[in-house]
Short mmCIF file of C-alpha atoms and ligand atoms in Angstrom, two decimals:
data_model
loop_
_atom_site.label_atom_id
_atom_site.label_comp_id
_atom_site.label_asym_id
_atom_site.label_seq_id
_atom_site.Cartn_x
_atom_site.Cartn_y
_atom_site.Cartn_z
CA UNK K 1 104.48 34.40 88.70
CA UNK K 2 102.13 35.00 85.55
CA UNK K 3 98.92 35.46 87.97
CA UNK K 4 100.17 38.33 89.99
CA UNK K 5 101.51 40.42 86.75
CA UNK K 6 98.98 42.93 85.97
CA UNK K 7 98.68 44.02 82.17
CA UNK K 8 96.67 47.18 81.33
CA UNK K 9 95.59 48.94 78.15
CA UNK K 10 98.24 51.77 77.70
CA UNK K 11 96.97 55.13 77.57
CA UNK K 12 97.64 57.34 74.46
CA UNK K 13 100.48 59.36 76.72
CA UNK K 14 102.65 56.18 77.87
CA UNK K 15 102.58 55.07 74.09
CA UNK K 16 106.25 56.81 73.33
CA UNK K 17 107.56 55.12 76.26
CA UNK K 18 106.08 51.54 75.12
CA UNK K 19 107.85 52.42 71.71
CA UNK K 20 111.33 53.11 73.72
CA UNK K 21 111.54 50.02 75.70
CA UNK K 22 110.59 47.98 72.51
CA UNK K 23 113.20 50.39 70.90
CA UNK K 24 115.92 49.20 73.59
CA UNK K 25 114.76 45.09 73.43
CA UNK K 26 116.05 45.12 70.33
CA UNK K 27 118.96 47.22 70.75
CA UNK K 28 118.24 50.43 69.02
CA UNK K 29 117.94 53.51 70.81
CA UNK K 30 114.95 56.07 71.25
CA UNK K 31 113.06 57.75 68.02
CA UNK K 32 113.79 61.57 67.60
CA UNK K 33 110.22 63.44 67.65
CA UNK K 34 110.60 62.99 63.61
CA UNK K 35 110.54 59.53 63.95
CA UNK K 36 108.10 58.93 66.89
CA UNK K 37 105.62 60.87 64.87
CA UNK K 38 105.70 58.01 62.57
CA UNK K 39 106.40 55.13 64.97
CA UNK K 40 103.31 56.16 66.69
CA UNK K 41 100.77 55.75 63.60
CA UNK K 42 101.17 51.58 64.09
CA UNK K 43 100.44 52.09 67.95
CA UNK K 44 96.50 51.71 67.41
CA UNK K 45 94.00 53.30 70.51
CA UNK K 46 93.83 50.15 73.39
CA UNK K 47 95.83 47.97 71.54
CA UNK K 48 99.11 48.43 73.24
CA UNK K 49 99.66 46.78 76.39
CA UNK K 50 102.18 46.62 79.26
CA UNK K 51 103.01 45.46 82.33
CA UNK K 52 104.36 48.28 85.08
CA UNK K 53 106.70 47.45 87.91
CA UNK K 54 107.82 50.63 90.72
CA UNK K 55 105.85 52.67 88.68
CA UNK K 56 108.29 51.92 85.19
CA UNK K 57 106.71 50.38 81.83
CA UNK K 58 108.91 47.12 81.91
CA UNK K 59 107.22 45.04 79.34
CA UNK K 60 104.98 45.54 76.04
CA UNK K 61 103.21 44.15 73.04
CA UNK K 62 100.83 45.92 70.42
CA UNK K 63 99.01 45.46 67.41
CA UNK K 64 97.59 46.83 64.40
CA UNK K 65 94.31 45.48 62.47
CA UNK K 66 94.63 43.95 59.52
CA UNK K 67 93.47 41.76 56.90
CA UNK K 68 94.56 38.31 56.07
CA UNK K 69 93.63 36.46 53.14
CA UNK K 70 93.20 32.58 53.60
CA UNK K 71 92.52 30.09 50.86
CA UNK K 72 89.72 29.75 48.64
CA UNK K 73 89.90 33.92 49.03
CA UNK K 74 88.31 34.88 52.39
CA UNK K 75 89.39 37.83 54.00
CA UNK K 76 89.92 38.00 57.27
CA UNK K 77 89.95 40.32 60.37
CA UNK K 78 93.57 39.66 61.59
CA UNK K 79 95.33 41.66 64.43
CA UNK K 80 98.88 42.49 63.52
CA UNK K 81 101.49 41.76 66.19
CA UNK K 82 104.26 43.93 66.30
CA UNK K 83 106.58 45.86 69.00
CA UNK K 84 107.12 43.01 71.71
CA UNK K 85 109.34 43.58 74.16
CA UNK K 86 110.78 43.08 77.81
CA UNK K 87 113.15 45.26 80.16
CA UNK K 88 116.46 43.14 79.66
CA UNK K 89 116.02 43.03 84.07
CA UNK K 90 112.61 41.38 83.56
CA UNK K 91 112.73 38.65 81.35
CA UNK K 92 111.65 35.11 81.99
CA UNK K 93 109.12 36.16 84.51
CA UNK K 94 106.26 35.35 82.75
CA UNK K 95 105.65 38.77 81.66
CA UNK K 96 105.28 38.18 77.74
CA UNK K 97 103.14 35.19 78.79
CA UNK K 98 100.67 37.51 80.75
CA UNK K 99 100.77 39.84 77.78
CA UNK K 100 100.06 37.59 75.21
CA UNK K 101 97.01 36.05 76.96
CA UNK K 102 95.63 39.67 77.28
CA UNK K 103 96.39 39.95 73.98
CA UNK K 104 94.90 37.09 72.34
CA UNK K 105 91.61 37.35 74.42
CA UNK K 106 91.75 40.89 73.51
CA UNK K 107 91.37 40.33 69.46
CA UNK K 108 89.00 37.50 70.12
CA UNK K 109 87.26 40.41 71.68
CA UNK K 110 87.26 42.61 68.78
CA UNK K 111 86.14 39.53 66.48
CA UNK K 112 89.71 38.74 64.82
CA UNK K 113 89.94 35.33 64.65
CA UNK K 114 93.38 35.25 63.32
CA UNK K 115 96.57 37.29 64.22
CA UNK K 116 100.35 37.16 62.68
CA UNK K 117 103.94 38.45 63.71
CA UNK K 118 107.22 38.28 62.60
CA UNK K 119 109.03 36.42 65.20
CA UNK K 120 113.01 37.96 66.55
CA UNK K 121 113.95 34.62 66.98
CA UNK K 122 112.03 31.32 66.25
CA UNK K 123 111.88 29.86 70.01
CA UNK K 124 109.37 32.31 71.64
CA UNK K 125 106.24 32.24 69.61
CA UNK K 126 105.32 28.30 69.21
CA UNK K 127 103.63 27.76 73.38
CA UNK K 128 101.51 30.72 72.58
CA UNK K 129 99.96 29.02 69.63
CA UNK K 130 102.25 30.49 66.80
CA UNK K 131 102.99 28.49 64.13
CA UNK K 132 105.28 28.96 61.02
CA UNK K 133 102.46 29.78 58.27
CA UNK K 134 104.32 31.08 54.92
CA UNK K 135 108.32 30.87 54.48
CA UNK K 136 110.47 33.04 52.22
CA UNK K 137 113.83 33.20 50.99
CA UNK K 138 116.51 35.51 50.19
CA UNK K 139 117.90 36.26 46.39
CA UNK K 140 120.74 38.30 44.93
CA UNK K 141 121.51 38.43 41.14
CA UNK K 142 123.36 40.42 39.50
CA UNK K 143 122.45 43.41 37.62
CA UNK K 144 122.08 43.10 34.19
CA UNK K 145 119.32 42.63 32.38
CA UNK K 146 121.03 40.66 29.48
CA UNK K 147 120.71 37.62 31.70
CA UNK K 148 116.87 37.42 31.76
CA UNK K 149 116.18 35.42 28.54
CA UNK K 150 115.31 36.35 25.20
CA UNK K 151 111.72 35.11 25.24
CA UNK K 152 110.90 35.71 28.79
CA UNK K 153 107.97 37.90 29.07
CA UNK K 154 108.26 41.58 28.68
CA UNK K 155 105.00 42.81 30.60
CA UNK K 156 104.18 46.08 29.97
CA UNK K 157 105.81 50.01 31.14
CA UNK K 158 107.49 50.82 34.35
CA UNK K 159 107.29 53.91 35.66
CA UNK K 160 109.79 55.46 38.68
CA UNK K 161 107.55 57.59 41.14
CA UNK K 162 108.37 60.68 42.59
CA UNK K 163 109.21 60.71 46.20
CA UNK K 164 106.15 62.61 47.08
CA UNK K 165 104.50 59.93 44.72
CA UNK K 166 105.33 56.71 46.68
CA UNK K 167 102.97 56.21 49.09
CA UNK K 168 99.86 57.75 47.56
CA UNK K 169 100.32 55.68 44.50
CA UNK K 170 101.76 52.25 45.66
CA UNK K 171 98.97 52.28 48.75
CA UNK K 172 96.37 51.53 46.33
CA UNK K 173 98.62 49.46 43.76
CA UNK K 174 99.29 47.06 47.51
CA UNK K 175 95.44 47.32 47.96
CA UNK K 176 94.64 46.08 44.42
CA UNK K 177 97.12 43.03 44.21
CA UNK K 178 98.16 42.01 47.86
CA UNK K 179 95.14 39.74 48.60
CA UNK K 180 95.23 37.47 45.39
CA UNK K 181 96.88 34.70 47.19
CA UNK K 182 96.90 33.17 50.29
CA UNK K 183 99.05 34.71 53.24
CA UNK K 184 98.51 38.24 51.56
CA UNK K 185 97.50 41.17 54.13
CA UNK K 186 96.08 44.82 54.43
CA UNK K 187 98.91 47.56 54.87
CA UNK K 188 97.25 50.27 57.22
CA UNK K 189 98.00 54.33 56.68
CA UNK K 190 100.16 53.79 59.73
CA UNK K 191 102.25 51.03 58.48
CA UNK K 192 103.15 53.23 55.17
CA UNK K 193 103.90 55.53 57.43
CA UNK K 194 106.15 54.07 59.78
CA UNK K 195 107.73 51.62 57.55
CA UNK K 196 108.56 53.53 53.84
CA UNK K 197 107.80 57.08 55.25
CA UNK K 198 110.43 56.93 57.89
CA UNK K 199 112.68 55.60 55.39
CA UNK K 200 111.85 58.16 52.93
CA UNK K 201 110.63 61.19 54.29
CA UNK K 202 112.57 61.43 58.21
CA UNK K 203 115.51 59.23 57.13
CA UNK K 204 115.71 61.13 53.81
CA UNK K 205 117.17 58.02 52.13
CA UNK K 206 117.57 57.42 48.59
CA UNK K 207 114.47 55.00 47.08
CA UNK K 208 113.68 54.13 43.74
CA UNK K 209 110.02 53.29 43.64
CA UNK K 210 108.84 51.79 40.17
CA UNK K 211 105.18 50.77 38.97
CA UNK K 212 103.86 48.57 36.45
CA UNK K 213 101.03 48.98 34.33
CA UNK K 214 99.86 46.15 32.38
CA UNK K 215 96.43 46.06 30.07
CA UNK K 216 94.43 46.15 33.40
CA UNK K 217 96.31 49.58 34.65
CA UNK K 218 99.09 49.75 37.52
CA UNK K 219 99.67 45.88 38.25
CA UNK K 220 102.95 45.61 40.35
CA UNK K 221 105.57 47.61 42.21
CA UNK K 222 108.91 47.42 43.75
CA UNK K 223 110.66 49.61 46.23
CA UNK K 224 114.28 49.40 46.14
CA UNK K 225 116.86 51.26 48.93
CA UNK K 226 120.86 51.53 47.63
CA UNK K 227 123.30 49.72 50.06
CA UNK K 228 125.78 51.64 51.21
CA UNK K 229 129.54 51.94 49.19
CA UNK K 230 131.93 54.72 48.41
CA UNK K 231 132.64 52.71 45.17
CA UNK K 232 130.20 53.80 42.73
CA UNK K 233 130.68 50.49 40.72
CA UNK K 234 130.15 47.78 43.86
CA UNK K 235 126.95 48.84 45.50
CA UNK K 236 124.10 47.02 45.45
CA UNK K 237 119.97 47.44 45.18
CA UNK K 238 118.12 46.04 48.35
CA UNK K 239 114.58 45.41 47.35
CA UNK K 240 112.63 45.66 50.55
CA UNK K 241 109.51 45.25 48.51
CA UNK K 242 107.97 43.66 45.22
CA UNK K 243 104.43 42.90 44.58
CA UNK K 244 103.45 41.87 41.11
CA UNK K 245 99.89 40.72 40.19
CA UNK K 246 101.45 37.85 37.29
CA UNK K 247 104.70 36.79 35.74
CA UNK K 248 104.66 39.41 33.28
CA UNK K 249 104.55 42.29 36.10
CA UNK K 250 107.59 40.50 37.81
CA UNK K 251 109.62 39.87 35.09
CA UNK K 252 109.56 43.53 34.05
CA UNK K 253 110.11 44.74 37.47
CA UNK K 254 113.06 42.60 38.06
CA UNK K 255 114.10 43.93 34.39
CA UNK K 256 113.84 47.78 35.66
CA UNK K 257 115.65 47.17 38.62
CA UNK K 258 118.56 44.89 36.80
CA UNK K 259 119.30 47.82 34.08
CA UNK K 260 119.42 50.43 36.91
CA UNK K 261 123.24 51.75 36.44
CA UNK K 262 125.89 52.06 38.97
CA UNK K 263 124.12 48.86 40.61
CA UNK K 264 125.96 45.78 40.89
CA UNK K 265 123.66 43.37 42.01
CA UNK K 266 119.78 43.45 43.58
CA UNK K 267 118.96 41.52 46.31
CA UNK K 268 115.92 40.87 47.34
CA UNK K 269 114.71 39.57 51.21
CA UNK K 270 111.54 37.44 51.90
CA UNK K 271 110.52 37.10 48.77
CA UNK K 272 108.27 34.14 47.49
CA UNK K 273 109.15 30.27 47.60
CA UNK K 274 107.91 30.24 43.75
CA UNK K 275 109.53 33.90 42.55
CA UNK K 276 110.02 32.49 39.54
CA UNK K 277 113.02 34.46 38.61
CA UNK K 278 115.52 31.55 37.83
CA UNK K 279 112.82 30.67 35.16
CA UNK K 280 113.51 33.91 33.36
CA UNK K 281 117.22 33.73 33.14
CA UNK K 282 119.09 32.42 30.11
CA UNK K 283 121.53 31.03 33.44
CA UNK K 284 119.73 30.16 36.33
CA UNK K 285 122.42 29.95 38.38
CA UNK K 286 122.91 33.96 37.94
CA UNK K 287 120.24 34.13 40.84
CA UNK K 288 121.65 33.00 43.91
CA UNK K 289 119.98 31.93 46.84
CA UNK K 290 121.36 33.52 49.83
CA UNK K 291 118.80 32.25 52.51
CA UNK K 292 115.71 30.84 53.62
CA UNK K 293 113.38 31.98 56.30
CA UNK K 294 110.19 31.95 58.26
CA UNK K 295 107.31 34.82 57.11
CA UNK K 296 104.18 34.65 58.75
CA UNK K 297 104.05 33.52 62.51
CA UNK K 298 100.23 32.57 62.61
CA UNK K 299 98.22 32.16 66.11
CA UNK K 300 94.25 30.85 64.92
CA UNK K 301 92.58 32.82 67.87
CA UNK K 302 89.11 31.82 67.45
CA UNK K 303 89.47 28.36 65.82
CA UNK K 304 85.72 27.43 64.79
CA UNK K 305 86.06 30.83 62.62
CA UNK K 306 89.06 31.01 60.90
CA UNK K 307 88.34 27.08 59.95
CA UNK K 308 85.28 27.75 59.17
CA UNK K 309 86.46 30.74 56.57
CA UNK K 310 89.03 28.65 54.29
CA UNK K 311 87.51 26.25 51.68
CA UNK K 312 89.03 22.95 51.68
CA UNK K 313 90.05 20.50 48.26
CA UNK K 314 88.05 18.04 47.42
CA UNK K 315 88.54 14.85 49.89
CA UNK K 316 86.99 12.23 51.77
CA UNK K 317 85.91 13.72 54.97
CA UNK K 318 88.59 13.81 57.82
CA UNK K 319 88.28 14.29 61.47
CA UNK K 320 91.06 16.27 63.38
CA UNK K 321 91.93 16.94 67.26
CA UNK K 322 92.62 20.45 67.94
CA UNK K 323 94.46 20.59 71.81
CA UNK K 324 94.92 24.36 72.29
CA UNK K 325 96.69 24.82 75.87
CA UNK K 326 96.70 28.39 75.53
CA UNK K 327 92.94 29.40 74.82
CA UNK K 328 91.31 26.35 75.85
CA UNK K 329 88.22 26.92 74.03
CA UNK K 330 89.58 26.28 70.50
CA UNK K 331 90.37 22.42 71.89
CA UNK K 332 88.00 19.92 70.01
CA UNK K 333 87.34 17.61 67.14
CA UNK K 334 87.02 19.70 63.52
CA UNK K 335 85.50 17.57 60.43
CA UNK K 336 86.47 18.62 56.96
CA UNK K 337 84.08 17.34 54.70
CA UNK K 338 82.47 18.70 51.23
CA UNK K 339 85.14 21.50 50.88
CA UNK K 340 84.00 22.80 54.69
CA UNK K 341 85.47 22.57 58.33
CA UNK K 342 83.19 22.35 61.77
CA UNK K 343 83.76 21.28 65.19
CA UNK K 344 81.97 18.49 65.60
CA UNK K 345 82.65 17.41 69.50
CA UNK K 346 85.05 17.64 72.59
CA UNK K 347 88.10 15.75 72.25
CA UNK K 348 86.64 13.13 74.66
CA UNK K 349 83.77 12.88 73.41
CA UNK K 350 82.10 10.15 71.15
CA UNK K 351 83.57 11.34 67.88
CA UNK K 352 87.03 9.11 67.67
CA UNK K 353 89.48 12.01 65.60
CA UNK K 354 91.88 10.51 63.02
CA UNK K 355 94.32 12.85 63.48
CA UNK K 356 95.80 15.05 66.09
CA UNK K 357 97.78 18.15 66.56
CA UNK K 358 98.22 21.35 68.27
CA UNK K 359 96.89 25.19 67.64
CA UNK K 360 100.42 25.62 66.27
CA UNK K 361 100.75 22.33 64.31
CA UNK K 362 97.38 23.10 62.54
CA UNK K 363 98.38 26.77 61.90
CA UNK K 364 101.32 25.49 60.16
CA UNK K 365 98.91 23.71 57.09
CA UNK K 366 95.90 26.20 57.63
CA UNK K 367 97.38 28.30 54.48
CA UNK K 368 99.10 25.32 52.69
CA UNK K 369 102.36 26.22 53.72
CA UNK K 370 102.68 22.49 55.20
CA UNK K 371 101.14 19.37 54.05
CA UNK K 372 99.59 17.32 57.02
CA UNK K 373 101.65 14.07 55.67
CA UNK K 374 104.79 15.94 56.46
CA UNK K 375 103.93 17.54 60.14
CA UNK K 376 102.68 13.72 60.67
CA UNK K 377 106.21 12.29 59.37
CA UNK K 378 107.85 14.76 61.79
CA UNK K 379 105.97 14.88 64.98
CA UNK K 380 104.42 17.65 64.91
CA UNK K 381 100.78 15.82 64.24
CA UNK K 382 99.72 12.18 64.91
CA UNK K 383 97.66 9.86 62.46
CA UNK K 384 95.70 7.49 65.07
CA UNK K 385 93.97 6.63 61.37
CA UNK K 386 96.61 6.75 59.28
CA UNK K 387 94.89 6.43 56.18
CA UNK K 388 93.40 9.94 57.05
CA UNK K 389 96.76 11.44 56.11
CA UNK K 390 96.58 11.17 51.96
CA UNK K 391 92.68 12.61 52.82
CA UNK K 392 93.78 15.50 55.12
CA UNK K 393 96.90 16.09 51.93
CA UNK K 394 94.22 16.42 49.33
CA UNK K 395 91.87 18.63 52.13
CA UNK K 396 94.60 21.22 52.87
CA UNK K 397 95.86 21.56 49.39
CA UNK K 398 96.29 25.08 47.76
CA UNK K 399 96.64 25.81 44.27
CA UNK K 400 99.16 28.51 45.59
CA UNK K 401 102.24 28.61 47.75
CA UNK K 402 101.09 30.94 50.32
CA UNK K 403 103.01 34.32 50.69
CA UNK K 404 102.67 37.91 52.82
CA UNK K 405 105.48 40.26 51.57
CA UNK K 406 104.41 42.59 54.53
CA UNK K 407 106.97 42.79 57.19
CA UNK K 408 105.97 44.68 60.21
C1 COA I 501 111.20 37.63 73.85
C2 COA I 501 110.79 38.34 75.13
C3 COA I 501 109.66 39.31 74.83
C4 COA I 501 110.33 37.24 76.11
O1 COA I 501 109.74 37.88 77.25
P1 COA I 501 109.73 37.15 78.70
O2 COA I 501 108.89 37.99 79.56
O3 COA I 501 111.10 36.82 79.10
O4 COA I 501 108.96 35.81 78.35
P2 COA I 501 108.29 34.83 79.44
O5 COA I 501 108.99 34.99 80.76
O6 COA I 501 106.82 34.99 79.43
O7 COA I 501 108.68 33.43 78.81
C5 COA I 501 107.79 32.38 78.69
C6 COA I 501 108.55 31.15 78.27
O8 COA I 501 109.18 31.40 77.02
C7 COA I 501 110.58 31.16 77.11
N1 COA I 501 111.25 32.19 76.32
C8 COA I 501 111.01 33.51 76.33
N2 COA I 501 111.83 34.13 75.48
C9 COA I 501 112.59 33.19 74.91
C10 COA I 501 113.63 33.22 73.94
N3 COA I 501 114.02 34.38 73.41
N4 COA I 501 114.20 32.04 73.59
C11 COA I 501 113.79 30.88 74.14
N5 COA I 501 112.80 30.80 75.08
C12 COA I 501 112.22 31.94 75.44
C13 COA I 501 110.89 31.34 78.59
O9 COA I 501 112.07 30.67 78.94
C14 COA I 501 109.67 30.77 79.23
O10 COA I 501 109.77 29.34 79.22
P3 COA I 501 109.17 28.45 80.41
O11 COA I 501 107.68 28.72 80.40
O12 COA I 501 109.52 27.06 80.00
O13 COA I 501 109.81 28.94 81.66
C15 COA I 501 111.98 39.09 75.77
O14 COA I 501 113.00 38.19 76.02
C16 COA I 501 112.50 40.24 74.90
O15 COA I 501 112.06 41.36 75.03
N6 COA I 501 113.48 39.92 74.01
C17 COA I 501 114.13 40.92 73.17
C18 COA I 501 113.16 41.58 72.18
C19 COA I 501 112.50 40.60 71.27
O16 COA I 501 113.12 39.69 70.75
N7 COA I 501 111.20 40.80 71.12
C20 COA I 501 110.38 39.98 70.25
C21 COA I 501 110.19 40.69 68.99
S1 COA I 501 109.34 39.67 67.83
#
């Protein structure tokens, strides 16, 4: 089925209509002109594809460039996956499958050896290459800032912005802070745009937008939406956003938003495996844990490069089989060795690998989200050597828990 499904380049005019049938894949009906004009900022020129059957758009994908930061502090061309979706009559056709070949040859094209998504549900992404690259979870505590401890750091001031404020400001705040670790990526114009804009500006919601400025200047920021209650005493602060360059930023950002009145608890979504916020309270058990989940869905499109562009910890060199069944060319033997990844051979070839996995297995340690012992331990990589597995540990190692706090 896959080879007789043509998928085109959309033109700038069929755009709206790519946005309405992604619109109605995920249940939500069309944008209003307000909101298209908004919408349409993350739908980049010839990076919005779809597949046409009787003459009707029945099946789309798109991206945005971006940046991604790996370890050791590269930054990296990345194409930013967003708006998938298939006309509820057309599914399981092979259309995505067609579309995300395009795709994927498409930012190899335009030299982006990595791209990300956010993936609707956790079973579609993995035979294109995908894997699960940074993980988040879900916290709610409850709004008071008597519960952070005594002698938990202050930080510095926090300022509220003005509505007209938000974007102009926190744009470059994002810019300054969001590549310091691992997992961290570029916001475009577009993306402030369509994400907080249409919030704020065509949605008109209430938003309380804080900064903080530490001895360096403007250091961390949180955006924070109200959830909805007609009892002024039971509604709670969503966070949908909080970036903070050190503990001393977070801490007084999670203060801010605690003392806010009328709140009675902030919860915050995605937000880092090592948030330390249970560290600052005098009861950790006032920040509950409401849920874990997957971030950053991450396909390495051109292999050689985006190995090539993360250091690796000191180790004894290791040799790894890469089998890629979705772009072919990425299949081969990688050595790590002397902080440095290159491909060394074909998989048949004379170089015998001590390990092997798949595009997605790999992608699942490339930011040190996963330790190679554990993928090995659960299938999803094999140890032909297994005393390569403590050396590929020690190779993948970050100093950080890698994080993106960019949903898109
Ligand atoms: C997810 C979606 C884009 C898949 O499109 P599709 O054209 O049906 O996908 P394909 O036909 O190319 O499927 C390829 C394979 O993936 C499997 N697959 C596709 N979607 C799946 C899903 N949601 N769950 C489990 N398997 C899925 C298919 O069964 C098929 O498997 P096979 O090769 O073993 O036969 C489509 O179902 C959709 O629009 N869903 C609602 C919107 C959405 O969730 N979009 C993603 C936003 S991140």
């Amino acid at each position: 089925m896959t080879s007789t499904l043509s998928v085109r380049a959309l033109e700038a005019g069929e755009l709206r209509a790519a946005h309405t049938l992604f619109a109605a894949a995920i249940h939500r009906g069309p944008a209003d002109d307000a909101a298209w004009a908004r919408s349409a900022q993350l739908y980049g020129p010839g990076r919005t594809f779809g597949v046409h059957s009787g003459g009707a758009l029945v099946g789309t994908v798109a991206s945005f460039p971006s940046e991604l930061t790996v370890p050791g502090g590269a930054v990296l061309p990345m194409a930013a996956v967003t708006r998938v979706g298939v006309r509820a009559d057309h599914t399981r056709r092979g259309l995505l499958t067609a579309m995300m070949r395009t795709q994927l040859e498409d930012a190899a094209a335009r030299g982006e050896p990595v791209a990300t998504l956010r993936a609707s549900e956790a079973r579609i992404y993995g035979r294109f290459g995908y894997g699960i690259a940074t993980r988040a979870r879900n916290l709610r505590v409850r709004a008071d800032p008597a519960l952070l401890r005594d002698d938990a750091p202050r930080g510095g001031t926090v300022r509220l912005l003005a509505r007209e404020e938000i974007i102009p400001v926190l744009r470059g705040v994002h810019a300054r802070i969001a590549h310091r670790r691992p997992g961290g990526i570029s916001r475009t114009d577009g993306w402030w745009s369509a994400t907080i804009g249409r919030r704020v500006d065509v949605d008109r919601e209430h938003v309380i937008a804080a900064v903080h400025t530490g001895p360096d200047g403007d250091d961390g920021f949180a955006i924070a939406f109200l959830e909805g209650s007609s009892d002024f005493t039971e509604r709670g602060l969503e966070v949908s956003d909080l970036h903070a360059a050190d503990v001393g930023a977070t801490a007084a950002l999670w203060r801010f938003l605690m003392g806010i009145d009328l709140v009675r608890h902030v919860s915050g979504e995605l937000r880092p495996l090592d948030e330390p916020l249970e560290l600052l309270l005098a009861d950790p058990r006032a920040c509950a844990v409401t849920g874990h989940a997957d971030e950053t869905w991450l396909r390495l499109v051109d292999l050689p490069a985006a190995l090539a562009a993360r250091t690796f910890g000191p180790a004894e060199p290791v040799l790894i089989a890469v089998h890629d069944g979705f772009l072919a060319a990425n299949t081969g033997v990688y050595r790590i060795a002397d902080g440095h990844a290159e491909r060394v051979g074909a998989i048949d070839g004379p170089v015998r690998p001590e390990l092997e996995c798949t595009a997605a297995g790999l992608a699942m340690a490339y930011l040190g989200d996963r330790r190679p012992s554990e993928l090995v331990a659960t299938g999803w990589w094999s140890a032909p050597e297994p005393a390569a597995v403590p050396r590929a540990d020690a190779a993948f190692a970050t100093a950080e828990v890698p994080w993106c706090g960019t949903y898109f």
